[in-house]
Each structure stands twice: as structure tokens, then as C-alpha cells.
């Protein structure tokens, strides 16, 4: 029953084989119980660690100028903790449909459907080289309307919005309390201050996305007049790095007439 509730058409062939092997072992041990949850977890483990080169290697069709979206989704697809979390349906226990900052679970459900199309379609014997993430794109547009059209956008910006949307849909904090961020003084132990700021942040934000992709920035600001030092800690899900530019670079230019 667990397998049937967890997208049975994707993995029935593999689960039947796993079930037969387990039943054979249980009969040998005089144990006739076959747990559906164990079967599904075995399937997910098989999918994520299979030596089959086809598993997970599915392209995404360009829906206009959405190559920025496709590249970000492919990166997240091969992030093992997050993908295993969705393929195993464990995300459903954390689904927060009442969070006003999320999409009511629509984005998380659309993302899990896309992941199962990418990772499980091969188990059905169908050799899809690419899929169209139309439903996922529509769900993302609900959370971030700027991505509703087919225009080009920045992949890093899209990835930040996607991670933030998944976090809000999967936030385990159902009723976020009011949290006052602790003040940080210049003479305070920064390790302790950072830990206190992170604990305060986790009182309102708790999800597997937060555990896997988020970190903490320490920012220091010094007043040029009074030399007062202000220290703050902020959570982040990406780090923007500038591409170094070489000075006095010589670039050959070919002119054709």
C-alpha cells in the first residue's frame, strides 16, 4: 500500500522484484510480513545509488528562454539529501499548507513530481531523454510572479527563490513565534553571538532545505565618524562571488569583410 500511495506506476517493476527477494528471505526465516515502507525505501536507495547511467540523466525542455531554470533544477536534482527526501515522500510529513509565506504546498508537490519524472521514469521502461517541467514552472510563478513569463532571468536569482519557496512550503514551524534578534556588541564573543542568532532564526525557520542549503553571514559595519562597530548575523542560501577581471587584457579581434 505504501508503494501504491507513492507513485506506484514509477517503480512497480523494481518493487515487485525487491518484494519477491524479501519474501524469499522471510520464508526462509519463517516470517511472512513484507513491509511496504521498507520496499519503497529500498527503491529510493536503488534509484539514488544505481550504477545505471540512465537514472537521473533526463533533460528539461526549454519553455521559452528558461535555460536558467533548467540548469538550477538539474543542480538541485543531483543534491542527494533533497532528492532522496522528495523521492521517499518524507517531505509530506513536513508539508506546511497554512504558511502564508509559502504556496500552500503546491510548489513542493510540483517539485516532487518533477523529481520522480527525472529519477523514476526509467523504471517504467520508458526511455525519456527530456521532460517539460511545465507544472513546476507554474507553481514557481505563484511564489515568484517575476518568473511567470518566458523571459530570460538570472539562474542564481531563480535558485534562491526556489530554495526559499521550498523552505516555506516545508517549514516545520506551523505557528512562528515573535523572535527578537539579540543585540551584538563589539566586545562580545562572536562564536557565542553567532550561535544565539542562529538559534533565534531556527525558532521561526526549520526545514530540511534550511538544514542542507542555508548558512550564516557575519557582517561588520564601522562608523567612519565615531568608529562605532555594529555586528549582525544573517542567514543565506547562496554566496555571490565576483568573477575576477584581468587588467590590461589583450583580446584578439578578427575582422571579416
PDB file of N, CA, C and O in Angstrom, residues 197-236:
ATOM      1  N   UNK A 197      22.243  33.945  17.501  1.00  0.00           N
ATOM      2  CA  UNK A 197      21.488  34.476  16.372  1.00  0.00           C
ATOM      3  C   UNK A 197      20.923  33.346  15.518  1.00  0.00           C
ATOM      4  O   UNK A 197      19.791  33.429  15.030  1.00  0.00           O
ATOM      5  N   UNK A 198      21.693  32.277  15.339  1.00  0.00           N
ATOM      6  CA  UNK A 198      21.218  31.133  14.558  1.00  0.00           C
ATOM      7  C   UNK A 198      20.071  30.415  15.271  1.00  0.00           C
ATOM      8  O   UNK A 198      19.091  30.013  14.636  1.00  0.00           O
ATOM      9  N   UNK A 199      20.188  30.260  16.586  1.00  0.00           N
ATOM     10  CA  UNK A 199      19.105  29.639  17.361  1.00  0.00           C
ATOM     11  C   UNK A 199      17.825  30.466  17.266  1.00  0.00           C
ATOM     12  O   UNK A 199      16.725  29.912  17.150  1.00  0.00           O
ATOM     13  N   UNK A 200      17.967  31.775  17.305  1.00  0.00           N
ATOM     14  CA  UNK A 200      16.798  32.644  17.176  1.00  0.00           C
ATOM     15  C   UNK A 200      16.169  32.501  15.789  1.00  0.00           C
ATOM     16  O   UNK A 200      14.942  32.501  15.643  1.00  0.00           O
ATOM     17  N   UNK A 201      17.004  32.348  14.773  1.00  0.00           N
ATOM     18  CA  UNK A 201      16.491  32.172  13.409  1.00  0.00           C
ATOM     19  C   UNK A 201      15.748  30.841  13.277  1.00  0.00           C
ATOM     20  O   UNK A 201      14.702  30.771  12.595  1.00  0.00           O
ATOM     21  N   UNK A 202      16.253  29.789  13.911  1.00  0.00           N
ATOM     22  CA  UNK A 202      15.633  28.470  13.803  1.00  0.00           C
ATOM     23  C   UNK A 202      14.305  28.379  14.555  1.00  0.00           C
ATOM     24  O   UNK A 202      13.543  27.444  14.315  1.00  0.00           O
ATOM     25  N   UNK A 203      14.031  29.317  15.438  1.00  0.00           N
ATOM     26  CA  UNK A 203      12.731  29.292  16.119  1.00  0.00           C
ATOM     27  C   UNK A 203      11.592  29.619  15.173  1.00  0.00           C
ATOM     28  O   UNK A 203      10.440  29.304  15.451  1.00  0.00           O
ATOM     29  N   UNK A 204      11.900  30.231  14.041  1.00  0.00           N
ATOM     30  CA  UNK A 204      10.886  30.553  13.037  1.00  0.00           C
ATOM     31  C   UNK A 204      11.097  29.801  11.718  1.00  0.00           C
ATOM     32  O   UNK A 204      10.209  29.800  10.869  1.00  0.00           O
ATOM     33  N   UNK A 205      12.255  29.176  11.572  1.00  0.00           N
ATOM     34  CA  UNK A 205      12.592  28.516  10.314  1.00  0.00           C
ATOM     35  C   UNK A 205      13.240  27.160  10.594  1.00  0.00           C
ATOM     36  O   UNK A 205      14.333  27.103  11.169  1.00  0.00           O
ATOM     37  N   UNK A 206      12.564  26.095  10.195  1.00  0.00           N
ATOM     38  CA  UNK A 206      13.085  24.754  10.436  1.00  0.00           C
ATOM     39  C   UNK A 206      12.603  23.833   9.310  1.00  0.00           C
ATOM     40  O   UNK A 206      11.417  23.502   9.230  1.00  0.00           O
ATOM     41  N   UNK A 207      13.503  23.445   8.436  1.00  0.00           N
ATOM     42  CA  UNK A 207      13.158  22.546   7.336  1.00  0.00           C
ATOM     43  C   UNK A 207      14.419  21.838   6.873  1.00  0.00           C
ATOM     44  O   UNK A 207      15.539  22.235   7.215  1.00  0.00           O
ATOM     45  N   UNK A 208      14.238  20.780   6.066  1.00  0.00           N
ATOM     46  CA  UNK A 208      15.410  20.096   5.522  1.00  0.00           C
ATOM     47  C   UNK A 208      16.157  21.013   4.553  1.00  0.00           C
ATOM     48  O   UNK A 208      17.377  20.933   4.441  1.00  0.00           O
ATOM     49  N   UNK A 209      15.431  21.885   3.867  1.00  0.00           N
ATOM     50  CA  UNK A 209      16.082  22.853   2.981  1.00  0.00           C
ATOM     51  C   UNK A 209      16.990  23.772   3.798  1.00  0.00           C
ATOM     52  O   UNK A 209      18.121  24.065   3.406  1.00  0.00           O
ATOM     53  N   UNK A 210      16.499  24.203   4.945  1.00  0.00           N
ATOM     54  CA  UNK A 210      17.300  25.049   5.827  1.00  0.00           C
ATOM     55  C   UNK A 210      18.529  24.295   6.323  1.00  0.00           C
ATOM     56  O   UNK A 210      19.643  24.837   6.353  1.00  0.00           O
ATOM     57  N   UNK A 211      18.345  23.030   6.702  1.00  0.00           N
ATOM     58  CA  UNK A 211      19.463  22.229   7.219  1.00  0.00           C
ATOM     59  C   UNK A 211      20.526  21.979   6.156  1.00  0.00           C
ATOM     60  O   UNK A 211      21.712  21.851   6.481  1.00  0.00           O
ATOM     61  N   UNK A 212      20.116  21.886   4.891  1.00  0.00           N
ATOM     62  CA  UNK A 212      21.028  21.470   3.831  1.00  0.00           C
ATOM     63  C   UNK A 212      21.697  22.631   3.112  1.00  0.00           C
ATOM     64  O   UNK A 212      22.888  22.561   2.781  1.00  0.00           O
ATOM     65  N   UNK A 213      20.964  23.714   2.878  1.00  0.00           N
ATOM     66  CA  UNK A 213      21.456  24.749   1.978  1.00  0.00           C
ATOM     67  C   UNK A 213      21.740  26.095   2.642  1.00  0.00           C
ATOM     68  O   UNK A 213      22.309  26.969   1.988  1.00  0.00           O
ATOM     69  N   UNK A 214      21.331  26.290   3.859  1.00  0.00           N
ATOM     70  CA  UNK A 214      21.463  27.621   4.462  1.00  0.00           C
ATOM     71  C   UNK A 214      22.688  27.700   5.364  1.00  0.00           C
ATOM     72  O   UNK A 214      23.100  26.717   5.983  1.00  0.00           O
ATOM     73  N   UNK A 215      23.233  28.886   5.419  1.00  0.00           N
ATOM     74  CA  UNK A 215      24.356  29.177   6.298  1.00  0.00           C
ATOM     75  C   UNK A 215      24.152  30.538   6.943  1.00  0.00           C
ATOM     76  O   UNK A 215      23.059  31.103   6.917  1.00  0.00           O
ATOM     77  N   UNK A 216      25.226  31.080   7.497  1.00  0.00           N
ATOM     78  CA  UNK A 216      25.103  32.336   8.246  1.00  0.00           C
ATOM     79  C   UNK A 216      26.235  33.290   7.876  1.00  0.00           C
ATOM     80  O   UNK A 216      27.406  32.896   7.845  1.00  0.00           O
ATOM     81  N   UNK A 217      25.858  34.509   7.563  1.00  0.00           N
ATOM     82  CA  UNK A 217      26.809  35.581   7.308  1.00  0.00           C
ATOM     83  C   UNK A 217      27.040  36.385   8.580  1.00  0.00           C
ATOM     84  O   UNK A 217      26.111  36.615   9.357  1.00  0.00           O
ATOM     85  N   UNK A 218      28.263  36.836   8.762  1.00  0.00           N
ATOM     86  CA  UNK A 218      28.576  37.826   9.801  1.00  0.00           C
ATOM     87  C   UNK A 218      28.976  39.114   9.100  1.00  0.00           C
ATOM     88  O   UNK A 218      29.893  39.126   8.276  1.00  0.00           O
ATOM     89  N   UNK A 219      28.251  40.188   9.395  1.00  0.00           N
ATOM     90  CA  UNK A 219      28.531  41.482   8.774  1.00  0.00           C
ATOM     91  C   UNK A 219      29.010  42.460   9.836  1.00  0.00           C
ATOM     92  O   UNK A 219      28.418  42.558  10.918  1.00  0.00           O
ATOM     93  N   UNK A 220      30.076  43.178   9.520  1.00  0.00           N
ATOM     94  CA  UNK A 220      30.641  44.168  10.435  1.00  0.00           C
ATOM     95  C   UNK A 220      30.639  45.526   9.751  1.00  0.00           C
ATOM     96  O   UNK A 220      31.146  45.670   8.633  1.00  0.00           O
ATOM     97  N   UNK A 221      30.065  46.505  10.426  1.00  0.00           N
ATOM     98  CA  UNK A 221      29.992  47.865   9.892  1.00  0.00           C
ATOM     99  C   UNK A 221      30.632  48.824  10.900  1.00  0.00           C
ATOM    100  O   UNK A 221      30.290  48.801  12.090  1.00  0.00           O
ATOM    101  N   UNK A 222      31.565  49.646  10.428  1.00  0.00           N
ATOM    102  CA  UNK A 222      32.281  50.588  11.288  1.00  0.00           C
ATOM    103  C   UNK A 222      31.926  52.011  10.855  1.00  0.00           C
ATOM    104  O   UNK A 222      32.078  52.363   9.675  1.00  0.00           O
ATOM    105  N   UNK A 223      31.447  52.817  11.803  1.00  0.00           N
ATOM    106  CA  UNK A 223      31.100  54.204  11.504  1.00  0.00           C
ATOM    107  C   UNK A 223      32.385  55.007  11.273  1.00  0.00           C
ATOM    108  O   UNK A 223      33.294  54.987  12.113  1.00  0.00           O
ATOM    109  N   UNK A 224      32.491  55.704  10.158  1.00  0.00           N
ATOM    110  CA  UNK A 224      33.726  56.453   9.879  1.00  0.00           C
ATOM    111  C   UNK A 224      33.914  57.675  10.771  1.00  0.00           C
ATOM    112  O   UNK A 224      35.018  58.231  10.834  1.00  0.00           O
ATOM    113  N   UNK A 225      32.866  58.110  11.466  1.00  0.00           N
ATOM    114  CA  UNK A 225      32.980  59.297  12.311  1.00  0.00           C
ATOM    115  C   UNK A 225      33.287  58.945  13.759  1.00  0.00           C
ATOM    116  O   UNK A 225      34.223  59.466  14.352  1.00  0.00           O
ATOM    117  N   UNK A 226      32.471  58.050  14.334  1.00  0.00           N
ATOM    118  CA  UNK A 226      32.652  57.733  15.755  1.00  0.00           C
ATOM    119  C   UNK A 226      33.339  56.397  15.988  1.00  0.00           C
ATOM    120  O   UNK A 226      33.579  56.011  17.136  1.00  0.00           O
ATOM    121  N   UNK A 227      33.640  55.661  14.902  1.00  0.00           N
ATOM    122  CA  UNK A 227      34.300  54.362  14.980  1.00  0.00           C
ATOM    123  C   UNK A 227      33.477  53.307  15.737  1.00  0.00           C
ATOM    124  O   UNK A 227      34.021  52.313  16.210  1.00  0.00           O
ATOM    125  N   UNK A 228      32.180  53.547  15.846  1.00  0.00           N
ATOM    126  CA  UNK A 228      31.319  52.542  16.488  1.00  0.00           C
ATOM    127  C   UNK A 228      31.195  51.335  15.562  1.00  0.00           C
ATOM    128  O   UNK A 228      30.991  51.458  14.367  1.00  0.00           O
ATOM    129  N   UNK A 229      31.325  50.136  16.156  1.00  0.00           N
ATOM    130  CA  UNK A 229      31.274  48.892  15.394  1.00  0.00           C
ATOM    131  C   UNK A 229      29.917  48.235  15.582  1.00  0.00           C
ATOM    132  O   UNK A 229      29.466  48.027  16.714  1.00  0.00           O
ATOM    133  N   UNK A 230      29.262  47.917  14.486  1.00  0.00           N
ATOM    134  CA  UNK A 230      27.973  47.225  14.519  1.00  0.00           C
ATOM    135  C   UNK A 230      28.132  45.859  13.856  1.00  0.00           C
ATOM    136  O   UNK A 230      28.622  45.765  12.719  1.00  0.00           O
ATOM    137  N   UNK A 231      27.730  44.810  14.555  1.00  0.00           N
ATOM    138  CA  UNK A 231      27.864  43.434  14.060  1.00  0.00           C
ATOM    139  C   UNK A 231      26.477  42.821  13.943  1.00  0.00           C
ATOM    140  O   UNK A 231      25.646  42.959  14.843  1.00  0.00           O
ATOM    141  N   UNK A 232      26.216  42.166  12.824  1.00  0.00           N
ATOM    142  CA  UNK A 232      24.932  41.490  12.628  1.00  0.00           C
ATOM    143  C   UNK A 232      25.157  40.131  11.970  1.00  0.00           C
ATOM    144  O   UNK A 232      26.160  39.915  11.282  1.00  0.00           O
ATOM    145  N   UNK A 233      24.206  39.216  12.181  1.00  0.00           N
ATOM    146  CA  UNK A 233      24.272  37.874  11.593  1.00  0.00           C
ATOM    147  C   UNK A 233      23.009  37.647  10.773  1.00  0.00           C
ATOM    148  O   UNK A 233      21.894  37.924  11.240  1.00  0.00           O
ATOM    149  N   UNK A 234      23.169  37.151   9.558  1.00  0.00           N
ATOM    150  CA  UNK A 234      22.044  36.929   8.652  1.00  0.00           C
ATOM    151  C   UNK A 234      22.179  35.561   7.990  1.00  0.00           C
ATOM    152  O   UNK A 234      23.289  35.114   7.666  1.00  0.00           O
ATOM    153  N   UNK A 235      21.040  34.912   7.773  1.00  0.00           N
ATOM    154  CA  UNK A 235      21.024  33.625   7.085  1.00  0.00           C
ATOM    155  C   UNK A 235      21.107  33.831   5.575  1.00  0.00           C
ATOM    156  O   UNK A 235      20.645  34.842   5.048  1.00  0.00           O
ATOM    157  N   UNK A 236      21.708  32.884   4.876  1.00  0.00           N
ATOM    158  CA  UNK A 236      21.816  32.960   3.416  1.00  0.00           C
ATOM    159  C   UNK A 236      21.684  31.557   2.833  1.00  0.00           C
ATOM    160  O   UNK A 236      21.942  30.555   3.503  1.00  0.00           O
TER     161      UNK A 236
END
